Coordinates of C-alpha atoms in Angstrom, one line a residue:
Chain A
Y282 CA 50.6 -44.9 78.0
I283 CA 51.9 -41.4 77.2
V284 CA 49.9 -39.0 79.3
T285 CA 48.7 -35.6 78.2
I286 CA 50.4 -33.0 80.3
R287 CA 48.0 -30.4 81.8
V288 CA 48.9 -27.0 83.1
K289 CA 47.7 -26.3 86.6
P290 CA 44.8 -24.0 86.8
D291 CA 46.9 -21.4 88.7
H292 CA 49.6 -21.6 86.0
S293 CA 52.3 -22.3 88.6
G294 CA 53.4 -25.6 86.9
V295 CA 52.1 -28.8 85.4
V296 CA 49.8 -31.4 87.1
T297 CA 51.9 -34.2 88.6
D298 CA 49.4 -35.5 91.2
G299 CA 48.1 -39.0 90.3
V300 CA 50.6 -39.2 87.4
K301 CA 52.8 -42.3 87.6
H302 CA 56.5 -41.4 87.7
S303 CA 59.3 -43.7 86.7
M304 CA 63.1 -43.5 86.2
N305 CA 64.2 -40.9 83.7
P306 CA 65.3 -42.8 80.5
F307 CA 68.8 -41.1 80.5
C308 CA 69.2 -42.0 84.2
E309 CA 68.4 -45.6 83.3
I310 CA 71.3 -45.5 80.8
A311 CA 73.5 -44.0 83.5
V312 CA 72.6 -46.8 85.9
E313 CA 73.2 -49.4 83.3
E314 CA 76.7 -47.9 82.5
A315 CA 77.6 -47.9 86.2
V316 CA 76.5 -51.5 86.7
K317 CA 78.4 -52.6 83.5
L318 CA 81.6 -50.8 84.9
K319 CA 81.2 -52.8 88.1
E320 CA 80.7 -56.0 86.2
K321 CA 83.9 -55.3 84.3
K322 CA 85.5 -54.7 87.7
F323 CA 86.5 -51.1 87.1
I324 CA 84.5 -49.9 90.1
K325 CA 83.8 -51.5 93.4
E326 CA 80.4 -50.2 94.4
V327 CA 77.5 -48.4 92.8
V328 CA 75.3 -46.2 95.0
A329 CA 72.0 -45.0 93.5
V330 CA 70.9 -41.6 94.6
S331 CA 67.6 -39.7 94.2
C332 CA 66.2 -36.5 95.6
G333 CA 62.5 -36.1 96.2
P334 CA 59.5 -37.2 98.2
T335 CA 58.8 -40.8 99.5
Q336 CA 57.8 -42.1 96.0
V337 CA 61.4 -41.8 94.7
T338 CA 62.3 -44.9 96.8
E339 CA 60.5 -46.9 94.2
T340 CA 62.8 -45.6 91.5
I341 CA 65.9 -46.2 93.8
R342 CA 64.7 -49.8 94.2
T343 CA 64.5 -50.2 90.4
A344 CA 68.1 -49.1 90.2
L345 CA 69.0 -51.7 92.9
A346 CA 67.2 -54.3 90.9
M347 CA 69.3 -53.4 87.9
G348 CA 72.4 -54.1 90.0
C349 CA 73.3 -51.1 92.1
D350 CA 74.6 -52.0 95.6
R351 CA 72.9 -49.6 97.8
G352 CA 70.7 -46.5 97.6
I353 CA 70.5 -43.0 99.2
H354 CA 67.2 -41.2 99.4
V355 CA 67.6 -37.5 100.0
E356 CA 64.2 -36.4 101.2
V357 CA 62.8 -33.3 99.6
S358 CA 59.1 -32.6 99.6
G359 CA 56.4 -30.0 99.5
K360 CA 57.3 -26.5 98.5
D361 CA 61.0 -27.3 98.5
Y362 CA 60.4 -30.1 96.0
E363 CA 58.3 -27.9 93.7
A364 CA 61.1 -25.3 93.7
M365 CA 63.9 -27.8 93.4
G366 CA 66.0 -27.3 90.3
P367 CA 69.4 -28.5 88.9
L368 CA 71.4 -26.2 91.2
Q369 CA 70.0 -27.6 94.4
I370 CA 70.4 -31.2 93.2
A371 CA 73.9 -30.5 92.0
K372 CA 74.8 -29.1 95.5
I373 CA 73.3 -32.3 97.1
F374 CA 75.2 -34.6 94.7
A375 CA 78.5 -32.6 95.2
A376 CA 78.2 -33.0 99.0
L377 CA 77.4 -36.7 98.7
A378 CA 80.2 -37.3 96.2
K379 CA 82.7 -35.9 98.7
K380 CA 81.1 -37.7 101.7
E381 CA 81.1 -41.1 99.9
E382 CA 84.6 -40.5 98.4
A383 CA 83.2 -41.3 94.9
S384 CA 85.5 -41.8 91.9
L385 CA 82.7 -41.2 89.4
V386 CA 79.4 -39.4 89.4
I387 CA 77.3 -40.7 86.5
L388 CA 74.0 -39.0 85.6
G389 CA 71.6 -38.9 82.7
K390 CA 72.4 -36.0 80.5
Q391 CA 69.0 -34.4 81.2
A392 CA 65.6 -35.1 82.7
I393 CA 62.8 -35.4 80.1
D394 CA 60.3 -33.5 82.1
D395 CA 62.2 -30.2 82.2
D396 CA 65.1 -30.9 79.7
C397 CA 67.4 -28.7 81.8
N398 CA 70.7 -30.4 80.9
Q399 CA 72.5 -28.6 83.8
T400 CA 72.8 -30.9 86.8
G401 CA 75.8 -32.9 85.7
Q402 CA 77.7 -29.8 84.6
M403 CA 76.9 -27.9 87.8
T404 CA 77.9 -30.9 90.0
A405 CA 81.3 -31.0 88.2
A406 CA 81.8 -27.3 88.7
L407 CA 80.9 -27.3 92.4
L408 CA 83.3 -30.2 92.9
D409 CA 85.9 -28.7 90.6
W410 CA 86.1 -32.1 88.9
P411 CA 86.5 -32.8 85.1
Q412 CA 83.3 -33.6 83.2
G413 CA 82.5 -35.9 80.3
T414 CA 79.0 -35.0 79.2
F415 CA 76.8 -36.5 76.4
A416 CA 78.8 -39.7 76.7
S417 CA 78.2 -42.3 74.0
E418 CA 81.2 -44.4 75.0
V419 CA 83.0 -44.6 78.3
T420 CA 86.3 -46.5 78.8
I421 CA 88.3 -46.5 82.0
D422 CA 92.1 -46.6 81.5
G423 CA 93.9 -46.6 84.9
E424 CA 93.2 -43.4 86.7
K425 CA 91.8 -41.8 83.5
V426 CA 88.5 -42.0 81.7
K427 CA 88.2 -41.8 77.9
V428 CA 84.8 -40.3 76.9
V429 CA 83.4 -40.1 73.4
R430 CA 81.0 -37.3 73.4
E431 CA 78.1 -36.6 71.0
I432 CA 78.3 -33.0 70.0
D433 CA 76.7 -30.9 67.3
G434 CA 79.7 -31.4 65.0
G435 CA 79.9 -35.1 65.5
L436 CA 81.9 -37.1 68.0
E437 CA 84.6 -35.7 70.3
T438 CA 86.9 -37.9 72.3
I439 CA 88.4 -36.6 75.5
K440 CA 90.5 -38.1 78.3
I441 CA 89.8 -36.9 81.8
S442 CA 91.2 -37.8 85.2
M443 CA 89.2 -39.3 88.0
P444 CA 87.4 -38.4 90.1
A445 CA 85.0 -37.1 87.4
V446 CA 81.4 -36.4 86.4
L447 CA 79.9 -38.2 83.4
T448 CA 76.5 -37.7 81.8
A449 CA 74.9 -40.4 79.7
D450 CA 73.5 -39.8 76.2
L451 CA 71.1 -42.0 74.3
R452 CA 73.5 -44.3 72.5
L453 CA 75.8 -45.1 75.5
N454 CA 74.0 -48.5 76.1
T455 CA 70.7 -50.3 76.2
P456 CA 69.5 -50.6 79.8
R457 CA 68.8 -54.1 81.0
Y458 CA 65.4 -55.2 82.2
A459 CA 65.4 -55.9 85.9
T460 CA 65.4 -59.7 86.3
L461 CA 63.2 -61.4 88.8
P462 CA 66.0 -62.8 90.9
N463 CA 67.6 -59.3 91.0
I464 CA 64.3 -57.8 92.1
M465 CA 64.3 -60.3 94.9
K466 CA 67.9 -59.4 95.8
A467 CA 67.0 -55.7 95.7
K468 CA 64.7 -56.2 98.6
K469 CA 67.7 -56.9 100.9
K470 CA 69.8 -53.9 99.7
K471 CA 69.8 -50.8 101.9
I472 CA 68.4 -47.4 101.1
A473 CA 69.8 -44.7 103.5
N474 CA 67.6 -41.8 104.2
M475 CA 68.7 -38.2 104.8
K476 CA 67.7 -34.5 104.3
P477 CA 69.5 -31.8 102.4
A478 CA 70.2 -30.0 105.7
D479 CA 72.2 -33.1 106.9
L480 CA 74.5 -32.4 104.0
G481 CA 74.7 -28.7 104.7
V482 CA 72.8 -27.8 101.5
D483 CA 70.4 -24.9 101.4
M484 CA 67.5 -25.6 99.1
V485 CA 66.5 -21.9 98.4
S486 CA 65.9 -21.5 94.7
R487 CA 67.6 -18.6 92.9
V488 CA 64.9 -19.0 90.2
E489 CA 61.3 -18.0 90.5
V490 CA 58.8 -19.4 88.1
L491 CA 56.5 -16.6 87.1
R492 CA 54.0 -18.5 84.9
V493 CA 53.6 -21.7 83.0
D494 CA 51.4 -21.8 79.9
E495 CA 50.5 -24.4 77.3
P496 CA 52.1 -23.8 73.9
P497 CA 49.8 -21.8 71.6
T498 CA 47.4 -23.9 69.6
R499 CA 48.8 -24.6 66.2
L500 CA 46.8 -22.6 63.6
A501 CA 45.8 -23.9 60.3
G502 CA 48.3 -23.3 57.5
V503 CA 47.7 -21.3 54.3
K504 CA 48.3 -22.8 50.8
V505 CA 50.1 -20.8 48.2
E506 CA 50.3 -21.4 44.4
T507 CA 53.9 -20.2 43.6
V508 CA 57.2 -19.6 45.3
D509 CA 56.8 -15.8 44.6
D510 CA 53.5 -15.9 46.6
L511 CA 55.3 -17.7 49.4
V512 CA 58.1 -15.1 49.5
A513 CA 55.5 -12.3 49.4
K514 CA 53.5 -13.8 52.3
L515 CA 56.7 -14.3 54.4
K516 CA 57.7 -10.7 53.8
A517 CA 54.2 -9.5 54.6
N518 CA 54.1 -11.1 58.1
G519 CA 57.6 -10.0 58.9
T520 CA 59.2 -13.4 58.9
I521 CA 61.8 -12.3 56.3
Chain B
L713 CA 63.1 -41.5 70.6
H714 CA 62.3 -40.7 74.2
R715 CA 59.9 -43.1 76.0
G716 CA 57.2 -41.2 77.9
I717 CA 57.8 -41.4 81.6
L718 CA 54.5 -40.2 82.8
E719 CA 51.9 -42.8 82.7
L720 CA 48.3 -42.7 83.7
R721 CA 47.5 -44.5 86.9
Q722 CA 45.1 -47.4 86.1
G723 CA 42.6 -47.7 89.0
P724 CA 43.0 -50.2 91.8
S725 CA 45.6 -52.3 90.0
A726 CA 47.8 -49.2 89.8
L727 CA 51.3 -49.3 91.3
G728 CA 51.3 -47.8 94.8
L729 CA 53.2 -48.5 97.9
C730 CA 52.2 -51.2 100.3
V731 CA 53.8 -52.9 103.3
S732 CA 56.0 -55.4 101.6
G733 CA 55.4 -59.1 102.3
C734 CA 51.7 -58.7 103.4
R735 CA 49.9 -61.7 102.2
S736 CA 46.4 -60.9 103.6
L737 CA 43.4 -60.2 101.5
S738 CA 43.8 -56.5 102.1
S739 CA 46.8 -56.6 99.8
L740 CA 44.4 -57.4 97.0
A741 CA 43.9 -53.6 96.8
E742 CA 47.6 -52.9 96.5
L743 CA 50.3 -55.3 95.7
P744 CA 53.6 -55.6 97.8
E745 CA 56.5 -53.5 96.4
M746 CA 58.4 -56.4 95.0
H747 CA 55.4 -57.7 93.1
Q748 CA 54.8 -54.2 91.7
M749 CA 58.4 -54.0 90.5
M750 CA 58.2 -57.4 89.0
R751 CA 54.9 -56.5 87.3
Q752 CA 56.5 -53.3 85.9
T753 CA 59.6 -55.1 84.5
C754 CA 57.3 -57.6 82.7
R755 CA 55.1 -54.8 81.5
D756 CA 58.1 -52.9 80.1
Y757 CA 59.3 -56.0 78.4
A758 CA 55.9 -56.8 76.9
D759 CA 55.3 -53.2 75.7
R760 CA 58.8 -52.8 74.1
E761 CA 59.7 -56.2 72.9
L762 CA 56.4 -58.2 72.4
G763 CA 53.8 -55.7 71.4
P764 CA 55.6 -54.5 68.2
I765 CA 56.1 -58.1 66.9
A766 CA 52.9 -59.9 68.1
G767 CA 51.1 -59.3 64.9
K768 CA 53.9 -60.7 62.9
L769 CA 54.3 -63.8 65.1
D770 CA 50.6 -64.4 64.7
K771 CA 50.5 -63.9 61.0
E772 CA 53.6 -66.1 60.3
H773 CA 53.0 -68.7 63.0
L774 CA 56.5 -67.9 64.4
F775 CA 57.7 -69.3 67.7
P776 CA 59.2 -66.4 69.6
A777 CA 62.5 -68.2 70.3
Q778 CA 64.6 -65.1 71.0
Q779 CA 62.0 -63.6 73.2
V780 CA 61.6 -66.8 75.2
R781 CA 65.4 -66.8 75.8
E782 CA 65.3 -63.1 76.9
L783 CA 62.4 -64.0 79.2
G784 CA 64.4 -66.9 80.5
A785 CA 67.3 -64.6 81.3
M786 CA 64.8 -62.5 83.3
G787 CA 63.6 -65.5 85.3
V788 CA 60.1 -65.5 83.8
M789 CA 60.3 -69.0 82.4
A790 CA 60.8 -70.5 85.9
V791 CA 59.2 -68.0 88.3
E792 CA 58.4 -70.4 91.1
V793 CA 61.5 -72.6 90.8
P794 CA 64.0 -72.1 93.7
E795 CA 67.1 -70.1 92.9
A796 CA 69.3 -73.2 93.6
L797 CA 67.7 -74.9 90.6
G798 CA 68.0 -71.8 88.4
G799 CA 64.7 -70.2 88.9
A800 CA 63.5 -66.8 90.2
G801 CA 62.4 -68.2 93.5
M802 CA 59.2 -66.1 93.6
D803 CA 55.6 -67.0 94.5
Y804 CA 52.6 -67.8 92.5
L805 CA 51.1 -64.3 92.7
A806 CA 54.3 -63.0 91.1
Y807 CA 53.9 -65.7 88.4
S808 CA 50.3 -64.7 87.7
L809 CA 51.4 -61.1 87.3
A810 CA 54.2 -62.1 85.0
V811 CA 52.0 -64.2 82.7
E812 CA 49.3 -61.5 82.6
E813 CA 51.7 -58.8 81.6
I814 CA 53.5 -61.0 79.0
S815 CA 50.1 -62.1 77.6
R816 CA 49.0 -58.5 77.3
G817 CA 51.9 -58.0 74.9
C818 CA 51.5 -61.3 73.0
G819 CA 48.9 -63.9 73.9
S820 CA 51.0 -66.7 72.3
T821 CA 54.2 -65.8 74.2
G822 CA 52.1 -65.8 77.4
C823 CA 50.9 -69.3 76.6
V824 CA 54.5 -70.5 76.1
V825 CA 55.5 -69.0 79.5
S826 CA 52.4 -70.5 81.2
V827 CA 52.8 -74.0 79.8
N828 CA 56.6 -74.1 80.7
N829 CA 56.0 -72.9 84.2
S830 CA 52.8 -74.6 85.3
L831 CA 52.4 -77.6 83.1
Y832 CA 55.9 -78.8 82.5
I833 CA 58.0 -77.5 85.5
G834 CA 55.1 -77.5 87.9
P835 CA 54.6 -81.3 88.3
I836 CA 58.4 -82.0 88.3
L837 CA 58.9 -79.5 91.0
K838 CA 56.1 -81.0 93.1
F839 CA 56.6 -84.7 92.5
G840 CA 60.1 -85.2 91.1
T841 CA 63.2 -86.5 92.9
Q842 CA 66.1 -84.1 93.4
K843 CA 68.0 -85.7 90.5
Q844 CA 64.9 -85.4 88.2
K845 CA 64.6 -81.7 89.2
E846 CA 68.2 -81.0 88.3
Q847 CA 68.0 -83.0 85.1
W848 CA 64.6 -81.9 83.9
I849 CA 64.0 -78.4 85.4
T850 CA 67.4 -76.5 85.5
P851 CA 68.0 -76.6 81.7
F852 CA 64.4 -75.4 81.2
T853 CA 64.8 -72.2 83.4
T854 CA 66.9 -70.3 80.9
G855 CA 64.6 -70.0 78.0
E856 CA 67.0 -72.1 75.9
K857 CA 64.6 -75.1 76.3
V858 CA 60.9 -75.3 76.8
G859 CA 58.8 -78.3 77.9
C860 CA 55.2 -79.5 77.2
F861 CA 52.5 -81.5 78.9
A862 CA 50.9 -84.5 77.2
L863 CA 47.6 -85.6 78.8
S864 CA 44.8 -85.2 76.2
E865 CA 44.4 -87.9 73.5
P866 CA 42.3 -88.1 70.4
G867 CA 39.8 -90.2 72.3
N868 CA 39.7 -88.2 75.5
G869 CA 40.2 -84.6 76.5
S870 CA 37.8 -83.8 79.4
D871 CA 37.6 -87.5 80.0
A872 CA 41.2 -87.6 81.3
G873 CA 40.7 -90.8 83.3
A874 CA 40.4 -92.8 80.2
A875 CA 44.0 -92.6 79.0
S876 CA 44.5 -95.1 76.3
T877 CA 48.2 -94.5 75.9
L878 CA 49.9 -97.5 77.4
A879 CA 53.2 -98.1 79.3
R880 CA 54.6 -101.5 79.9
Q881 CA 57.8 -102.4 81.7
E882 CA 60.4 -104.4 79.8
G883 CA 63.5 -105.0 81.8
E884 CA 65.1 -101.7 82.8
E885 CA 62.8 -99.7 80.5
W886 CA 59.3 -98.4 80.1
V887 CA 57.9 -98.8 76.6
L888 CA 55.2 -96.3 75.7
N889 CA 52.6 -96.7 72.9
G890 CA 49.8 -94.4 72.0
T891 CA 48.9 -91.0 70.7
K892 CA 48.5 -87.7 72.5
A893 CA 46.6 -84.8 71.0
W894 CA 46.5 -81.0 71.1
I895 CA 49.9 -80.7 72.7
T896 CA 51.0 -77.1 73.1
N897 CA 54.7 -76.3 72.4
S898 CA 55.1 -79.7 70.9
W899 CA 57.3 -78.7 67.9
D900 CA 59.4 -76.4 70.1
A901 CA 59.8 -78.5 73.2
S902 CA 62.9 -80.4 74.4
A903 CA 61.0 -82.6 76.9
T904 CA 57.5 -83.6 77.9
V905 CA 55.6 -84.8 81.0
I906 CA 53.4 -87.5 79.5
F907 CA 50.6 -89.7 81.1
A908 CA 50.1 -93.3 80.2
T909 CA 48.2 -96.3 81.7
T910 CA 50.4 -98.7 83.5
D911 CA 47.6 -100.8 85.0
K912 CA 44.4 -100.8 82.9
S913 CA 42.4 -102.7 85.5
L914 CA 42.8 -99.9 88.0
K915 CA 41.2 -97.4 85.7
H916 CA 42.2 -93.8 86.5
K917 CA 44.3 -95.1 89.4
G918 CA 46.3 -97.0 86.9
I919 CA 47.8 -94.0 85.1
S920 CA 51.4 -92.9 85.7
A921 CA 53.4 -89.9 84.7
F922 CA 56.7 -90.1 82.7
L923 CA 59.4 -87.7 81.6
V924 CA 60.5 -88.1 77.9
P925 CA 63.2 -86.1 76.2
M926 CA 62.4 -84.6 72.8
P927 CA 63.4 -85.6 70.2
H928 CA 63.6 -89.3 71.1
P929 CA 63.4 -92.5 69.2
G930 CA 59.9 -93.8 69.1
L931 CA 58.4 -90.4 69.6
S932 CA 57.2 -88.5 66.6
L933 CA 55.2 -85.4 66.1
G934 CA 52.0 -85.0 64.1
K935 CA 51.3 -82.1 61.8
K936 CA 51.2 -78.7 63.3
E937 CA 47.5 -77.7 63.8
D938 CA 46.3 -74.6 61.9
K939 CA 44.7 -72.8 64.8
L940 CA 42.3 -69.9 65.2
G941 CA 44.5 -68.1 67.7
I942 CA 47.7 -68.3 69.7
R943 CA 49.3 -69.1 66.4
A944 CA 52.9 -68.5 67.4
T945 CA 52.6 -71.6 69.5
S946 CA 52.9 -75.1 67.9
T947 CA 50.1 -77.6 68.6
A948 CA 50.3 -81.1 67.4
N949 CA 49.9 -84.8 68.2
L950 CA 52.6 -86.8 70.0
I951 CA 52.8 -90.3 68.5
L952 CA 54.5 -93.0 70.6
E953 CA 55.5 -96.2 68.9
D954 CA 57.6 -98.4 71.2
C955 CA 59.1 -95.3 72.8
R956 CA 61.7 -96.6 75.3
I957 CA 62.7 -94.6 78.4
P958 CA 64.7 -95.6 81.5
L959 CA 62.8 -96.8 84.6
G960 CA 64.1 -93.6 86.4
N961 CA 62.0 -91.5 84.1
M962 CA 58.7 -92.2 85.9
L963 CA 57.5 -89.1 87.7
G964 CA 56.1 -89.7 91.1
S965 CA 54.9 -93.2 92.1
R966 CA 53.2 -95.8 89.9
G967 CA 49.5 -95.1 89.6
S968 CA 49.7 -91.5 90.8
G969 CA 49.5 -90.1 87.3
F970 CA 45.9 -89.0 87.5
K971 CA 46.5 -87.2 90.8
I972 CA 49.6 -85.5 89.4
A973 CA 47.7 -84.4 86.3
M974 CA 44.7 -83.0 88.3
Q975 CA 46.9 -81.1 90.8
T976 CA 49.0 -79.8 88.0
L977 CA 45.9 -78.5 86.2
D978 CA 44.7 -76.9 89.4
S979 CA 47.8 -74.7 89.4
G980 CA 47.8 -74.4 85.6
R981 CA 44.4 -72.9 85.8
I982 CA 45.8 -69.8 87.6
G983 CA 48.4 -69.5 84.7
I984 CA 45.7 -69.7 82.0
A985 CA 43.5 -67.3 84.0
S986 CA 46.4 -64.9 84.0
Q987 CA 46.9 -65.4 80.3
A988 CA 43.2 -64.7 79.7
L989 CA 43.5 -61.5 81.8
G990 CA 46.3 -60.2 79.7
I991 CA 44.4 -60.8 76.5
A992 CA 41.2 -59.3 78.0
Q993 CA 43.2 -56.2 79.2
A994 CA 44.8 -55.8 75.8
A995 CA 41.4 -55.9 74.2
L996 CA 40.0 -53.3 76.7
D997 CA 43.1 -51.1 76.2
C998 CA 42.6 -51.2 72.4
A999 CA 38.9 -50.3 72.7
A1000 CA 39.3 -47.5 75.3
D1001 CA 42.1 -45.9 73.2
Y1002 CA 40.0 -46.0 70.1
A1003 CA 37.0 -44.5 71.9
H1004 CA 39.2 -41.4 72.7
K1005 CA 40.4 -41.0 69.1
R1006 CA 37.6 -42.0 66.8
T1007 CA 35.0 -39.3 66.2
A1008 CA 31.5 -39.8 65.0
F1009 CA 28.4 -37.7 65.4
G1010 CA 30.7 -34.8 66.1
A1011 CA 32.6 -36.1 69.1
P1012 CA 34.9 -38.9 70.2
I1013 CA 32.8 -42.1 70.4
G1014 CA 33.8 -42.4 74.0
K1015 CA 31.1 -39.8 74.7
L1016 CA 28.4 -42.1 73.5
Q1017 CA 26.7 -44.1 76.3
A1018 CA 26.5 -47.2 74.2
V1019 CA 30.3 -47.3 74.0
Q1020 CA 30.7 -46.3 77.7
F1021 CA 28.5 -49.1 78.8
K1022 CA 30.6 -51.6 76.8
L1023 CA 33.8 -50.3 78.3
A1024 CA 32.4 -50.3 81.8
D1025 CA 31.2 -53.9 81.4
M1026 CA 34.6 -54.9 80.0
A1027 CA 36.5 -53.3 82.9
V1028 CA 34.3 -54.9 85.5
A1029 CA 34.7 -58.3 83.9
V1030 CA 38.5 -58.0 83.8
E1031 CA 38.9 -56.6 87.3
S1032 CA 36.7 -59.1 89.0
A1033 CA 38.4 -62.0 87.2
R1034 CA 41.7 -60.5 88.2
L1035 CA 40.8 -60.4 91.9
L1036 CA 39.6 -64.0 91.7
T1037 CA 42.9 -65.0 90.1
W1038 CA 45.0 -63.1 92.7
K1039 CA 43.0 -64.7 95.5
A1040 CA 43.6 -68.2 94.0
A1041 CA 47.3 -67.5 93.7
M1042 CA 47.5 -66.1 97.3
L1043 CA 45.7 -69.1 98.7
K1044 CA 48.1 -71.4 96.9
D1045 CA 51.1 -69.4 98.2
A1046 CA 49.6 -69.7 101.7
K1047 CA 49.4 -73.5 101.2
K1048 CA 45.6 -73.4 101.6
P1049 CA 43.2 -75.3 99.4
F1050 CA 42.6 -73.4 96.2
T1051 CA 40.9 -75.8 93.8
K1052 CA 37.6 -74.1 93.8
E1053 CA 39.1 -70.6 93.6
A1054 CA 41.5 -71.6 90.7
A1055 CA 38.6 -73.0 88.7
M1056 CA 36.5 -69.9 89.4
A1057 CA 39.4 -67.7 88.3
K1058 CA 40.0 -69.7 85.1
L1059 CA 36.2 -69.6 84.3
A1060 CA 35.8 -65.9 85.0
A1061 CA 39.0 -64.8 83.3
S1062 CA 38.5 -66.9 80.1
E1063 CA 34.9 -65.7 79.8
A1064 CA 36.1 -62.1 80.4
A1065 CA 38.7 -62.6 77.6
T1066 CA 36.2 -63.7 75.1
F1067 CA 33.7 -61.0 76.2
C1068 CA 36.3 -58.3 75.9
G1069 CA 37.6 -59.6 72.6
H1070 CA 34.1 -59.6 71.2
Q1071 CA 33.2 -56.1 72.6
S1072 CA 36.5 -54.6 71.6
I1073 CA 35.8 -55.5 67.9
Q1074 CA 32.3 -54.0 68.4
V1075 CA 33.7 -50.7 69.7
L1076 CA 36.1 -50.5 66.8
G1077 CA 33.5 -51.4 64.2
G1078 CA 34.8 -52.1 60.8
M1079 CA 38.4 -51.3 62.0
G1080 CA 38.0 -54.2 64.5
Y1081 CA 37.5 -56.7 61.8
V1082 CA 40.8 -56.0 59.9
T1083 CA 44.3 -57.0 60.8
D1084 CA 45.4 -53.4 60.9
M1085 CA 44.2 -53.3 64.5
P1086 CA 45.0 -55.9 67.1
A1087 CA 41.4 -56.3 68.2
E1088 CA 40.8 -59.3 65.9
R1089 CA 43.9 -61.1 67.2
H1090 CA 42.8 -60.6 70.8
Y1091 CA 39.4 -62.1 69.8
R1092 CA 41.0 -65.1 68.3
D1093 CA 43.6 -65.6 71.0
A1094 CA 41.0 -65.3 73.7
R1095 CA 38.9 -68.2 72.4
I1096 CA 41.2 -71.0 73.5
T1097 CA 41.3 -69.9 77.1
E1098 CA 37.7 -71.3 77.5
I1099 CA 38.9 -74.7 76.2
Y1100 CA 42.3 -75.8 77.3
E1101 CA 43.4 -76.8 80.7
G1102 CA 39.8 -77.7 81.5
T1103 CA 36.9 -76.4 79.5
S1104 CA 34.5 -73.9 81.0
E1105 CA 32.1 -76.8 81.5
I1106 CA 34.6 -78.8 83.5
Q1107 CA 35.4 -75.7 85.6
R1108 CA 31.7 -75.4 86.5
L1109 CA 31.7 -79.1 87.5
V1110 CA 34.8 -78.5 89.7
I1111 CA 33.3 -75.4 91.3
A1112 CA 29.9 -77.1 91.9
G1113 CA 31.7 -80.2 93.3
Q1114 CA 33.7 -78.1 95.8
L1115 CA 30.7 -75.9 96.7
L1116 CA 28.4 -78.9 97.4
K1117 CA 31.1 -80.4 99.6
E1118 CA 31.1 -77.3 101.7
Y1119 CA 27.4 -77.5 102.2
A1120 CA 27.2 -81.2 102.9
S1121 CA 26.2 -81.8 106.5

């Protein structure tokens, strides 16, 4: 079901308690792309990473069931989790990318709960790596990656050197369903556990959420008879 | 474009964490993690790939061949089959969850999954030789081929011991003659497990089981039955006229056919119970959703007690049948006797399905009677679950028989 989002009574955020969470759709596409690259033998190992409370291990296991080799759970909970935003996550990913000596960091272009669209870009900047964002096609060519990006004007093709950061857009691929045998295999794959402090990352937010409100209730419209009436009304309420 | 990621938790059957691998009854409250993942992947598949086409499959009597192949690729067509033979290597509880979720999307597809797993692969897995398993199970794990189970005849359904289909030996072959009735998957199957009398004087101890490829000389299909529900599955007679098969095609030992059939149906009951649960849940989902949206007397009809009582009764019927089904599956997985529990599960789940199908239409009112809403399809799909793989009346006999045995001094 699609759930109705409710604002918390203290207007500090939205209610997430008791609401089932699952993998962000763009992250599913990112996982699928990584697994496909491994199947085509361009990469050796896929590590699935998630930051958050204990429940995120479920999501990591789904990634393992889709074909990732191992997982890392960076434990963030309580107030730190509520305040966690793209910058903190980007710092964690940057630290892990260096630690794991990754050639590629593949993320979803944005999370559909906050629609920030920042984590991939920030991660690349912190690492000083090239970035291929909004990818709708990824091809590895030796030490370079050709990325077709979906941009406002159409499609842009760039070639970047590895190591690089990629973010997945909707049309990059269609994620596979976890098969039953892979779910069984996922049971044996390892998920390492660590805290942001282990990576030398400070989780202090530079952003303070002042207030969260529901969008204003949509008011009924007004019917007009002619275009002149319409223009007059739009002028009267200051729209034009 | 974007799929909603936040989903309402659904009561005790909700996904939550549990110590994985626990097989005790306390895990009836929360499933082990692997089972939850498996349930979720089946639910995702059913929601995205089956739900949108179920109405069309029903209306046009279309066998879901592509979906069956996709389910095969996921391992759903051979859940309990060991990986070495091409299956998913999971347990019966996982199988029950898979069938329920698939049936929730499409009752017919759930039936195909259940028949292939429990009725066709089931007996071969249990009673077949290694060679028979490789020949008759492995090609049927991928979804490319499905099997069927031929026990009922025009002259006997519940009276399974009176099989009038005959098998006589002629040299290195068995020759089969007779007619089987109501065979699910018949027009889409590539093989069948079929029961015939090899020694008439031994009555039900003279029945044997055979494996017959389809198509095959001497085996022809009757007309496709025009059914009330599960219309995407084909149901027809199997007509055997001097149908010749090698001696090696006997399944199990001579005269053990009745035992094989009964044991197969015991497990099959858990599959049908699961299918019924899926249909019941779909009917409940439809009614509850409608109760939120439809307004009458100035408010959503979910505010009316008459509607609330119906929804509550439906939910209790489904949840209690579900727990009975899980218990039967877990007993089977623990290699404990489960005949009584499987019969109880099938009885409870099928009656829950017909009850929920009926009440769901009632909640929807006129909208429930038209094909614009799925309620009428759930009502029609549910009905067969009280009949096949042992009628509700037979289930009551099985339960009473087991019960009285327990009390005998």
